[in-house]
């Protein structure tokens, strides 16, 4: 939403002279006032291509026209922080609708690629798990049973297959499904989910994973930080650890006072203490950088253009990121945004 018509004109000048194609993702996040000017710019450029002009005057410059130029846009309509496209802009684009992909087939191919020999029935079970979960569990904002969720489970199953190539494949998939889904479910939904899983994988028992050293250290860290060793809280810390192994980006959601901040504090402290122990090789020292995303403006967080000079000023996030990317010490660096989730700052993180 930081783009104005001059910034867009710069894009278009380069694109039409190069005859390049461009795809603008999440196009409807641009402000409505800017979108109507963009419509005029596109009408001018499309007309020049259609009539075979060699040069045109465009936003104060004479530009040469290469007729292979084309613009595509992608957008999710009806989302928070999005605008409706003006009619004169809609008329410049031909819509293409995408159908829902065949999840079971995609899962089957991906599982085969990870070396699963029993991929066909497993992919059907996985698809059924997600289908039943989306129908039977409560509807929460942070639940997602789409392609991304299936991808995560497949990636997790692939990692497990690599670690234990001779293990029963049903158990590997069962572990991947529970490890990547259980942490995000509410208490009541966990019972339903376990029911779904036991129907689809009858008679299978999940082998217990030994978190002995981590469990002891979590308890010690709780005592050091003056916290009670509530079993549910310790489970959440272990689930958080499991999720960090699977994903680079994750989100801890819950009401105020649910223990979100404390859970990552306790886990980071425990992992750092365990890393000092020579016998525990898989745990790595963890350094936490915290910033409050709602305490500063979007420009201060991500960086911004100066309206007058069009110069770029770095934001806090880009500065921290540069610092972290230069760190070659091998420690785990967690960059944490501790604050309420707002459609604008979280969407800008996509970019």
mmCIF file of C-alpha atoms in Angstrom:
data_model
loop_
_atom_site.group_PDB
_atom_site.id
_atom_site.type_symbol
_atom_site.label_atom_id
_atom_site.label_comp_id
_atom_site.label_asym_id
_atom_site.label_seq_id
_atom_site.Cartn_x
_atom_site.Cartn_y
_atom_site.Cartn_z
ATOM 1 C CA UNK A 1 0.000 0.000 0.000
ATOM 2 C CA UNK A 2 3.054 2.287 -0.009
ATOM 3 C CA UNK A 3 3.153 2.554 -3.823
ATOM 4 C CA UNK A 4 2.060 5.753 -5.561
ATOM 5 C CA UNK A 5 1.388 6.286 -9.269
ATOM 6 C CA UNK A 6 4.917 7.647 -9.885
ATOM 7 C CA UNK A 7 6.526 4.497 -8.495
ATOM 8 C CA UNK A 8 4.211 2.393 -10.682
ATOM 9 C CA UNK A 9 5.044 4.570 -13.719
ATOM 10 C CA UNK A 10 8.740 3.726 -13.177
ATOM 11 C CA UNK A 11 7.878 0.009 -13.332
ATOM 12 C CA UNK A 12 5.807 0.443 -16.485
ATOM 13 C CA UNK A 13 8.443 2.518 -18.318
ATOM 14 C CA UNK A 14 11.061 -0.192 -17.861
ATOM 15 C CA UNK A 15 8.639 -2.994 -18.700
ATOM 16 C CA UNK A 16 7.319 -1.533 -21.955
ATOM 17 C CA UNK A 17 10.801 -0.606 -23.206
ATOM 18 C CA UNK A 18 12.081 -4.125 -22.423
ATOM 19 C CA UNK A 19 8.902 -5.803 -23.721
ATOM 20 C CA UNK A 20 8.851 -7.765 -20.464
ATOM 21 C CA UNK A 21 5.984 -9.489 -18.690
ATOM 22 C CA UNK A 22 5.303 -8.586 -15.079
ATOM 23 C CA UNK A 23 3.046 -10.149 -12.513
ATOM 24 C CA UNK A 24 1.887 -7.904 -9.666
ATOM 25 C CA UNK A 25 1.025 -10.077 -6.698
ATOM 26 C CA UNK A 26 -1.676 -8.985 -4.186
ATOM 27 C CA UNK A 27 -2.454 -6.101 -6.564
ATOM 28 C CA UNK A 28 -5.534 -4.902 -4.684
ATOM 29 C CA UNK A 29 -3.486 -3.768 -1.687
ATOM 30 C CA UNK A 30 -2.645 -0.546 -3.544
ATOM 31 C CA UNK A 31 -4.830 2.401 -2.490
ATOM 32 C CA UNK A 32 -7.973 2.972 -4.586
ATOM 33 C CA UNK A 33 -6.870 6.512 -5.615
ATOM 34 C CA UNK A 34 -3.615 5.130 -7.026
ATOM 35 C CA UNK A 35 -5.411 2.233 -8.750
ATOM 36 C CA UNK A 36 -7.563 4.562 -10.836
ATOM 37 C CA UNK A 37 -4.433 6.380 -12.106
ATOM 38 C CA UNK A 38 -2.781 3.011 -12.837
ATOM 39 C CA UNK A 39 -5.839 2.143 -14.965
ATOM 40 C CA UNK A 40 -5.189 5.227 -17.125
ATOM 41 C CA UNK A 41 -1.493 4.323 -17.425
ATOM 42 C CA UNK A 42 -2.365 0.787 -18.540
ATOM 43 C CA UNK A 43 -4.955 2.024 -21.076
ATOM 44 C CA UNK A 44 -2.261 4.258 -22.626
ATOM 45 C CA UNK A 45 0.314 1.439 -22.777
ATOM 46 C CA UNK A 46 -2.097 -1.215 -24.072
ATOM 47 C CA UNK A 47 -3.338 1.186 -26.755
ATOM 48 C CA UNK A 48 0.257 1.864 -27.858
ATOM 49 C CA UNK A 49 0.944 -1.890 -28.170
ATOM 50 C CA UNK A 50 -2.339 -2.556 -30.018
ATOM 51 C CA UNK A 51 -1.891 0.253 -32.564
ATOM 52 C CA UNK A 52 1.779 -0.558 -33.237
ATOM 53 C CA UNK A 53 3.242 2.796 -32.153
ATOM 54 C CA UNK A 54 7.042 2.872 -31.882
ATOM 55 C CA UNK A 55 7.330 5.597 -29.233
ATOM 56 C CA UNK A 56 4.876 7.300 -26.897
ATOM 57 C CA UNK A 57 4.994 10.022 -24.309
ATOM 58 C CA UNK A 58 4.366 8.438 -20.925
ATOM 59 C CA UNK A 59 4.456 10.193 -17.514
ATOM 60 C CA UNK A 60 6.860 12.890 -18.707
ATOM 61 C CA UNK A 61 9.243 10.654 -20.719
ATOM 62 C CA UNK A 62 9.425 9.517 -24.321
ATOM 63 C CA UNK A 63 9.528 5.698 -24.190
ATOM 64 C CA UNK A 64 10.063 3.187 -27.002
ATOM 65 C CA UNK A 65 7.306 0.577 -27.249
ATOM 66 C CA UNK A 66 8.078 -3.131 -27.373
ATOM 67 C CA UNK A 67 4.753 -4.823 -28.129
ATOM 68 C CA UNK A 68 5.522 -8.074 -26.257
ATOM 69 C CA UNK A 69 4.903 -6.145 -22.997
ATOM 70 C CA UNK A 70 2.138 -7.595 -20.780
ATOM 71 C CA UNK A 71 0.882 -7.139 -17.229
ATOM 72 C CA UNK A 72 -0.676 -9.855 -15.063
ATOM 73 C CA UNK A 73 -2.142 -9.469 -11.586
ATOM 74 C CA UNK A 74 -3.025 -11.888 -8.799
ATOM 75 C CA UNK A 75 -5.278 -11.061 -5.886
ATOM 76 C CA UNK A 76 -7.534 -12.551 -3.255
ATOM 77 C CA UNK A 77 -10.805 -10.612 -3.296
ATOM 78 C CA UNK A 78 -12.615 -9.608 -0.111
ATOM 79 C CA UNK A 79 -9.666 -9.674 2.301
ATOM 80 C CA UNK A 80 -8.884 -7.297 5.208
ATOM 81 C CA UNK A 81 -6.855 -4.286 4.074
ATOM 82 C CA UNK A 82 -7.744 -4.782 0.380
ATOM 83 C CA UNK A 83 -9.608 -2.579 -2.055
ATOM 84 C CA UNK A 84 -12.053 -3.406 -4.835
ATOM 85 C CA UNK A 85 -10.556 -2.782 -8.276
ATOM 86 C CA UNK A 86 -12.112 0.227 -10.070
ATOM 87 C CA UNK A 87 -14.196 -0.682 -13.149
ATOM 88 C CA UNK A 88 -11.854 1.006 -15.651
ATOM 89 C CA UNK A 89 -8.993 -1.146 -14.282
ATOM 90 C CA UNK A 90 -11.047 -4.362 -14.230
ATOM 91 C CA UNK A 91 -11.734 -3.855 -17.932
ATOM 92 C CA UNK A 92 -7.984 -4.073 -18.664
ATOM 93 C CA UNK A 93 -7.691 -7.640 -17.377
ATOM 94 C CA UNK A 94 -9.270 -10.938 -18.336
ATOM 95 C CA UNK A 95 -9.998 -13.068 -15.281
ATOM 96 C CA UNK A 96 -8.691 -16.619 -14.955
ATOM 97 C CA UNK A 97 -10.282 -18.727 -12.211
ATOM 98 C CA UNK A 98 -8.256 -21.499 -10.560
ATOM 99 C CA UNK A 99 -9.953 -24.719 -9.507
ATOM 100 C CA UNK A 100 -9.177 -26.647 -6.312
ATOM 101 C CA UNK A 101 -6.252 -29.007 -7.009
ATOM 102 C CA UNK A 102 -6.371 -32.772 -6.432
ATOM 103 C CA UNK A 103 -4.668 -32.886 -3.024
ATOM 104 C CA UNK A 104 -4.516 -36.694 -2.880
ATOM 105 C CA UNK A 105 -2.681 -36.941 -6.206
ATOM 106 C CA UNK A 106 -0.209 -34.169 -5.318
ATOM 107 C CA UNK A 107 0.430 -35.811 -1.927
ATOM 108 C CA UNK A 108 0.970 -39.193 -3.601
ATOM 109 C CA UNK A 109 3.570 -37.821 -6.038
ATOM 110 C CA UNK A 110 5.392 -35.906 -3.292
ATOM 111 C CA UNK A 111 5.462 -38.949 -0.978
ATOM 112 C CA UNK A 112 6.865 -41.122 -3.795
ATOM 113 C CA UNK A 113 9.574 -38.493 -4.341
ATOM 114 C CA UNK A 114 10.556 -38.800 -0.653
ATOM 115 C CA UNK A 115 11.004 -42.563 -1.062
ATOM 116 C CA UNK A 116 7.688 -43.838 0.328
ATOM 117 C CA UNK A 117 6.804 -47.128 -1.354
ATOM 118 C CA UNK A 118 3.276 -47.184 0.083
ATOM 119 C CA UNK A 119 2.376 -43.662 -1.092
ATOM 120 C CA UNK A 120 -0.994 -44.345 -2.766
ATOM 121 C CA UNK A 121 -3.026 -45.467 0.304
ATOM 122 C CA UNK A 122 -1.104 -43.044 2.576
ATOM 123 C CA UNK A 123 -1.950 -40.034 0.389
ATOM 124 C CA UNK A 124 -5.648 -41.001 0.512
ATOM 125 C CA UNK A 125 -5.509 -41.275 4.313
ATOM 126 C CA UNK A 126 -3.816 -37.894 4.579
ATOM 127 C CA UNK A 127 -6.368 -36.247 2.287
ATOM 128 C CA UNK A 128 -9.193 -37.838 4.298
ATOM 129 C CA UNK A 129 -7.659 -36.581 7.570
ATOM 130 C CA UNK A 130 -7.672 -32.985 6.324
ATOM 131 C CA UNK A 131 -11.117 -33.262 4.763
ATOM 132 C CA UNK A 132 -12.671 -34.672 7.953
ATOM 133 C CA UNK A 133 -10.797 -32.165 10.127
ATOM 134 C CA UNK A 134 -12.089 -29.218 8.094
ATOM 135 C CA UNK A 135 -15.662 -30.555 8.398
ATOM 136 C CA UNK A 136 -15.701 -31.680 12.036
ATOM 137 C CA UNK A 137 -13.360 -29.438 14.035
ATOM 138 C CA UNK A 138 -14.391 -26.000 15.285
ATOM 139 C CA UNK A 139 -13.680 -23.079 12.941
ATOM 140 C CA UNK A 140 -10.749 -21.024 14.238
ATOM 141 C CA UNK A 141 -8.949 -18.207 12.430
ATOM 142 C CA UNK A 142 -5.595 -19.977 12.657
ATOM 143 C CA UNK A 143 -6.764 -23.386 11.380
ATOM 144 C CA UNK A 144 -5.725 -24.164 7.830
ATOM 145 C CA UNK A 145 -6.498 -27.436 6.076
ATOM 146 C CA UNK A 146 -5.466 -26.380 2.580
ATOM 147 C CA UNK A 147 -2.515 -27.136 0.321
ATOM 148 C CA UNK A 148 0.020 -25.396 2.580
ATOM 149 C CA UNK A 149 -0.903 -27.600 5.528
ATOM 150 C CA UNK A 150 -0.625 -30.732 3.383
ATOM 151 C CA UNK A 151 2.778 -29.541 2.140
ATOM 152 C CA UNK A 152 4.035 -29.173 5.711
ATOM 153 C CA UNK A 153 2.936 -32.699 6.615
ATOM 154 C CA UNK A 154 4.632 -34.130 3.508
ATOM 155 C CA UNK A 155 7.859 -32.252 4.288
ATOM 156 C CA UNK A 156 7.730 -33.553 7.883
ATOM 157 C CA UNK A 157 7.084 -37.106 6.669
ATOM 158 C CA UNK A 158 10.035 -36.780 4.283
ATOM 159 C CA UNK A 159 12.351 -35.712 7.124
ATOM 160 C CA UNK A 160 11.195 -38.643 9.261
ATOM 161 C CA UNK A 161 11.671 -41.066 6.339
ATOM 162 C CA UNK A 162 15.237 -39.834 5.954
ATOM 163 C CA UNK A 163 15.931 -40.366 9.677
ATOM 164 C CA UNK A 164 14.306 -43.832 9.836
ATOM 165 C CA UNK A 165 14.181 -45.344 6.308
ATOM 166 C CA UNK A 166 13.153 -48.826 7.499
ATOM 167 C CA UNK A 167 10.358 -47.784 9.864
ATOM 168 C CA UNK A 168 6.686 -48.599 9.149
ATOM 169 C CA UNK A 169 5.521 -45.885 6.724
ATOM 170 C CA UNK A 170 2.071 -45.645 8.325
ATOM 171 C CA UNK A 171 3.739 -44.693 11.616
ATOM 172 C CA UNK A 172 5.928 -42.092 9.873
ATOM 173 C CA UNK A 173 2.894 -40.411 8.307
ATOM 174 C CA UNK A 174 0.941 -40.639 11.555
ATOM 175 C CA UNK A 175 3.792 -38.883 13.376
ATOM 176 C CA UNK A 176 4.053 -36.207 10.691
ATOM 177 C CA UNK A 177 0.278 -35.575 10.878
ATOM 178 C CA UNK A 178 0.213 -35.286 14.667
ATOM 179 C CA UNK A 179 3.484 -33.315 15.014
ATOM 180 C CA UNK A 180 2.437 -30.631 12.558
ATOM 181 C CA UNK A 181 -1.242 -30.403 13.550
ATOM 182 C CA UNK A 182 -1.678 -31.086 17.274
ATOM 183 C CA UNK A 183 0.177 -27.965 18.486
ATOM 184 C CA UNK A 184 -2.360 -25.644 16.808
ATOM 185 C CA UNK A 185 -5.602 -27.327 17.962
ATOM 186 C CA UNK A 186 -7.739 -26.206 20.899
ATOM 187 C CA UNK A 187 -8.376 -28.697 23.731
ATOM 188 C CA UNK A 188 -11.800 -29.869 22.488
ATOM 189 C CA UNK A 189 -10.557 -30.310 18.925
ATOM 190 C CA UNK A 190 -7.608 -32.476 20.002
ATOM 191 C CA UNK A 191 -10.057 -35.197 21.127
ATOM 192 C CA UNK A 192 -11.904 -35.057 17.770
ATOM 193 C CA UNK A 193 -8.656 -35.066 15.787
ATOM 194 C CA UNK A 194 -7.350 -38.085 17.703
ATOM 195 C CA UNK A 195 -10.661 -39.817 16.929
ATOM 196 C CA UNK A 196 -10.293 -39.101 13.202
ATOM 197 C CA UNK A 197 -6.702 -40.360 13.222
ATOM 198 C CA UNK A 198 -7.541 -43.575 15.120
ATOM 199 C CA UNK A 199 -10.298 -44.334 12.555
ATOM 200 C CA UNK A 200 -7.940 -43.844 9.610
ATOM 201 C CA UNK A 201 -4.943 -45.601 11.175
ATOM 202 C CA UNK A 202 -6.626 -48.385 13.181
ATOM 203 C CA UNK A 203 -4.486 -50.266 15.693
ATOM 204 C CA UNK A 204 -1.401 -48.058 15.172
ATOM 205 C CA UNK A 205 0.404 -46.884 18.317
ATOM 206 C CA UNK A 206 2.665 -43.855 18.097
ATOM 207 C CA UNK A 207 6.099 -44.634 19.595
ATOM 208 C CA UNK A 208 6.802 -42.278 22.513
ATOM 209 C CA UNK A 209 9.583 -39.792 21.755
ATOM 210 C CA UNK A 210 12.109 -39.382 24.553
ATOM 211 C CA UNK A 211 12.580 -35.738 25.454
ATOM 212 C CA UNK A 212 14.275 -36.613 28.747
ATOM 213 C CA UNK A 213 17.089 -34.034 28.702
ATOM 214 C CA UNK A 214 14.888 -31.287 27.238
ATOM 215 C CA UNK A 215 12.078 -32.038 29.697
ATOM 216 C CA UNK A 216 14.446 -31.811 32.696
ATOM 217 C CA UNK A 217 15.966 -28.583 31.398
ATOM 218 C CA UNK A 218 12.495 -27.033 30.754
ATOM 219 C CA UNK A 219 11.583 -27.747 34.375
ATOM 220 C CA UNK A 220 14.875 -26.233 35.581
ATOM 221 C CA UNK A 221 14.314 -23.127 33.400
ATOM 222 C CA UNK A 222 10.782 -22.740 34.818
ATOM 223 C CA UNK A 223 12.212 -22.759 38.348
ATOM 224 C CA UNK A 224 14.916 -20.227 37.390
ATOM 225 C CA UNK A 225 12.345 -17.870 35.839
ATOM 226 C CA UNK A 226 9.998 -18.256 38.824
ATOM 227 C CA UNK A 227 7.290 -20.136 36.907
ATOM 228 C CA UNK A 228 5.197 -23.122 37.972
ATOM 229 C CA UNK A 229 5.854 -26.396 36.155
ATOM 230 C CA UNK A 230 2.329 -26.813 34.792
ATOM 231 C CA UNK A 231 2.225 -30.019 32.642
ATOM 232 C CA UNK A 232 0.173 -28.343 29.855
ATOM 233 C CA UNK A 233 2.731 -25.504 29.670
ATOM 234 C CA UNK A 234 5.659 -27.950 29.402
ATOM 235 C CA UNK A 235 3.805 -29.806 26.609
ATOM 236 C CA UNK A 236 3.396 -26.491 24.751
ATOM 237 C CA UNK A 237 7.135 -25.765 25.098
ATOM 238 C CA UNK A 238 7.963 -29.183 23.602
ATOM 239 C CA UNK A 239 5.404 -28.653 20.802
ATOM 240 C CA UNK A 240 6.996 -25.263 20.120
ATOM 241 C CA UNK A 241 10.391 -26.984 19.878
ATOM 242 C CA UNK A 242 8.993 -29.594 17.466
ATOM 243 C CA UNK A 243 7.471 -26.851 15.324
ATOM 244 C CA UNK A 244 10.772 -24.918 15.151
ATOM 245 C CA UNK A 245 12.391 -28.075 13.750
ATOM 246 C CA UNK A 246 9.752 -28.217 10.977
ATOM 247 C CA UNK A 247 9.323 -24.552 10.100
ATOM 248 C CA UNK A 248 11.375 -21.367 9.814
ATOM 249 C CA UNK A 249 8.417 -19.116 10.545
ATOM 250 C CA UNK A 250 5.730 -19.815 13.102
ATOM 251 C CA UNK A 251 3.105 -18.044 15.104
ATOM 252 C CA UNK A 252 2.110 -18.503 18.730
ATOM 253 C CA UNK A 253 -1.542 -17.506 19.131
ATOM 254 C CA UNK A 254 -3.764 -17.305 22.174
ATOM 255 C CA UNK A 255 -5.466 -14.890 24.588
ATOM 256 C CA UNK A 256 -3.571 -12.513 26.875
ATOM 257 C CA UNK A 257 -1.935 -14.359 29.740
ATOM 258 C CA UNK A 258 -1.940 -17.733 27.974
ATOM 259 C CA UNK A 259 1.838 -18.050 28.368
ATOM 260 C CA UNK A 260 2.918 -17.271 24.794
ATOM 261 C CA UNK A 261 5.901 -15.072 25.689
ATOM 262 C CA UNK A 262 6.977 -17.308 28.589
ATOM 263 C CA UNK A 263 6.873 -20.454 26.448
ATOM 264 C CA UNK A 264 9.474 -19.146 23.985
ATOM 265 C CA UNK A 265 11.548 -17.633 26.813
ATOM 266 C CA UNK A 266 11.665 -20.956 28.656
ATOM 267 C CA UNK A 267 12.422 -22.908 25.452
ATOM 268 C CA UNK A 268 15.205 -20.545 24.316
ATOM 269 C CA UNK A 269 16.797 -20.653 27.779
ATOM 270 C CA UNK A 270 16.583 -24.467 27.901
ATOM 271 C CA UNK A 271 18.065 -24.940 24.407
ATOM 272 C CA UNK A 272 20.935 -22.564 25.213
ATOM 273 C CA UNK A 273 21.698 -24.411 28.473
ATOM 274 C CA UNK A 274 21.511 -27.805 26.729
ATOM 275 C CA UNK A 275 23.896 -26.584 24.019
ATOM 276 C CA UNK A 276 26.584 -26.142 26.704
ATOM 277 C CA UNK A 277 26.341 -29.888 27.431
ATOM 278 C CA UNK A 278 28.810 -31.740 25.153
ATOM 279 C CA UNK A 279 26.655 -34.913 25.084
ATOM 280 C CA UNK A 280 23.591 -33.097 23.674
ATOM 281 C CA UNK A 281 24.579 -32.415 20.077
ATOM 282 C CA UNK A 282 21.148 -31.749 18.553
ATOM 283 C CA UNK A 283 20.404 -28.706 20.721
ATOM 284 C CA UNK A 284 21.826 -25.372 19.566
ATOM 285 C CA UNK A 285 22.373 -22.123 21.462
ATOM 286 C CA UNK A 286 19.433 -19.795 20.808
ATOM 287 C CA UNK A 287 19.511 -15.991 20.839
ATOM 288 C CA UNK A 288 16.225 -14.095 20.877
ATOM 289 C CA UNK A 289 15.608 -10.643 19.344
ATOM 290 C CA UNK A 290 12.216 -9.213 20.273
ATOM 291 C CA UNK A 291 10.444 -6.249 18.745
ATOM 292 C CA UNK A 292 6.952 -4.833 19.343
ATOM 293 C CA UNK A 293 5.454 -4.456 15.848
ATOM 294 C CA UNK A 294 2.539 -2.257 16.938
ATOM 295 C CA UNK A 295 4.677 0.150 18.993
ATOM 296 C CA UNK A 296 6.095 1.870 15.893
ATOM 297 C CA UNK A 297 4.796 2.965 12.488
ATOM 298 C CA UNK A 298 4.909 0.693 9.429
ATOM 299 C CA UNK A 299 7.652 2.874 7.928
ATOM 300 C CA UNK A 300 9.807 2.587 11.048
ATOM 301 C CA UNK A 301 9.305 -1.183 11.100
ATOM 302 C CA UNK A 302 9.944 -2.067 7.435
ATOM 303 C CA UNK A 303 11.627 1.038 6.039
ATOM 304 C CA UNK A 304 10.035 3.666 3.816
ATOM 305 C CA UNK A 305 10.404 5.953 0.799
ATOM 306 C CA UNK A 306 10.736 9.645 1.441
ATOM 307 C CA UNK A 307 7.789 11.201 -0.451
ATOM 308 C CA UNK A 308 9.844 14.191 -1.614
ATOM 309 C CA UNK A 309 13.256 12.750 -2.504
ATOM 310 C CA UNK A 310 12.164 9.133 -3.246
ATOM 311 C CA UNK A 311 15.122 8.013 -1.124
ATOM 312 C CA UNK A 312 14.820 4.794 0.864
ATOM 313 C CA UNK A 313 15.280 4.771 4.654
ATOM 314 C CA UNK A 314 15.854 1.426 6.342
ATOM 315 C CA UNK A 315 13.464 0.251 9.035
ATOM 316 C CA UNK A 316 14.182 -1.572 12.292
ATOM 317 C CA UNK A 317 13.300 -4.959 10.784
ATOM 318 C CA UNK A 318 15.599 -4.646 7.769
ATOM 319 C CA UNK A 319 18.431 -3.506 10.065
ATOM 320 C CA UNK A 320 17.942 -6.492 12.406
ATOM 321 C CA UNK A 321 17.711 -8.856 9.415
ATOM 322 C CA UNK A 322 20.999 -7.594 7.959
ATOM 323 C CA UNK A 323 22.672 -8.066 11.330
ATOM 324 C CA UNK A 324 21.302 -11.594 11.735
ATOM 325 C CA UNK A 325 22.214 -12.664 8.196
ATOM 326 C CA UNK A 326 25.855 -11.660 8.811
ATOM 327 C CA UNK A 327 26.002 -13.798 11.964
ATOM 328 C CA UNK A 328 27.976 -16.927 11.069
ATOM 329 C CA UNK A 329 28.442 -18.243 14.610
ATOM 330 C CA UNK A 330 26.021 -21.152 14.035
ATOM 331 C CA UNK A 331 23.668 -20.098 16.845
ATOM 332 C CA UNK A 332 19.932 -20.103 16.230
ATOM 333 C CA UNK A 333 18.594 -16.580 15.979
ATOM 334 C CA UNK A 334 14.904 -16.057 16.706
ATOM 335 C CA UNK A 335 13.408 -12.770 15.567
ATOM 336 C CA UNK A 336 10.171 -12.400 17.498
ATOM 337 C CA UNK A 337 7.351 -9.934 16.897
ATOM 338 C CA UNK A 338 5.648 -9.875 20.250
ATOM 339 C CA UNK A 339 2.371 -8.026 19.836
ATOM 340 C CA UNK A 340 -1.152 -8.149 18.412
ATOM 341 C CA UNK A 341 -1.510 -9.382 14.836
ATOM 342 C CA UNK A 342 -2.699 -6.665 12.524
ATOM 343 C CA UNK A 343 -3.604 -7.298 8.857
ATOM 344 C CA UNK A 344 -1.218 -4.614 7.625
ATOM 345 C CA UNK A 345 2.105 -5.400 9.295
ATOM 346 C CA UNK A 346 1.682 -9.161 8.980
ATOM 347 C CA UNK A 347 0.745 -8.933 5.268
ATOM 348 C CA UNK A 348 3.772 -6.760 4.516
ATOM 349 C CA UNK A 349 5.934 -9.562 5.876
ATOM 350 C CA UNK A 350 4.955 -11.576 2.767
ATOM 351 C CA UNK A 351 7.068 -9.212 0.729
#
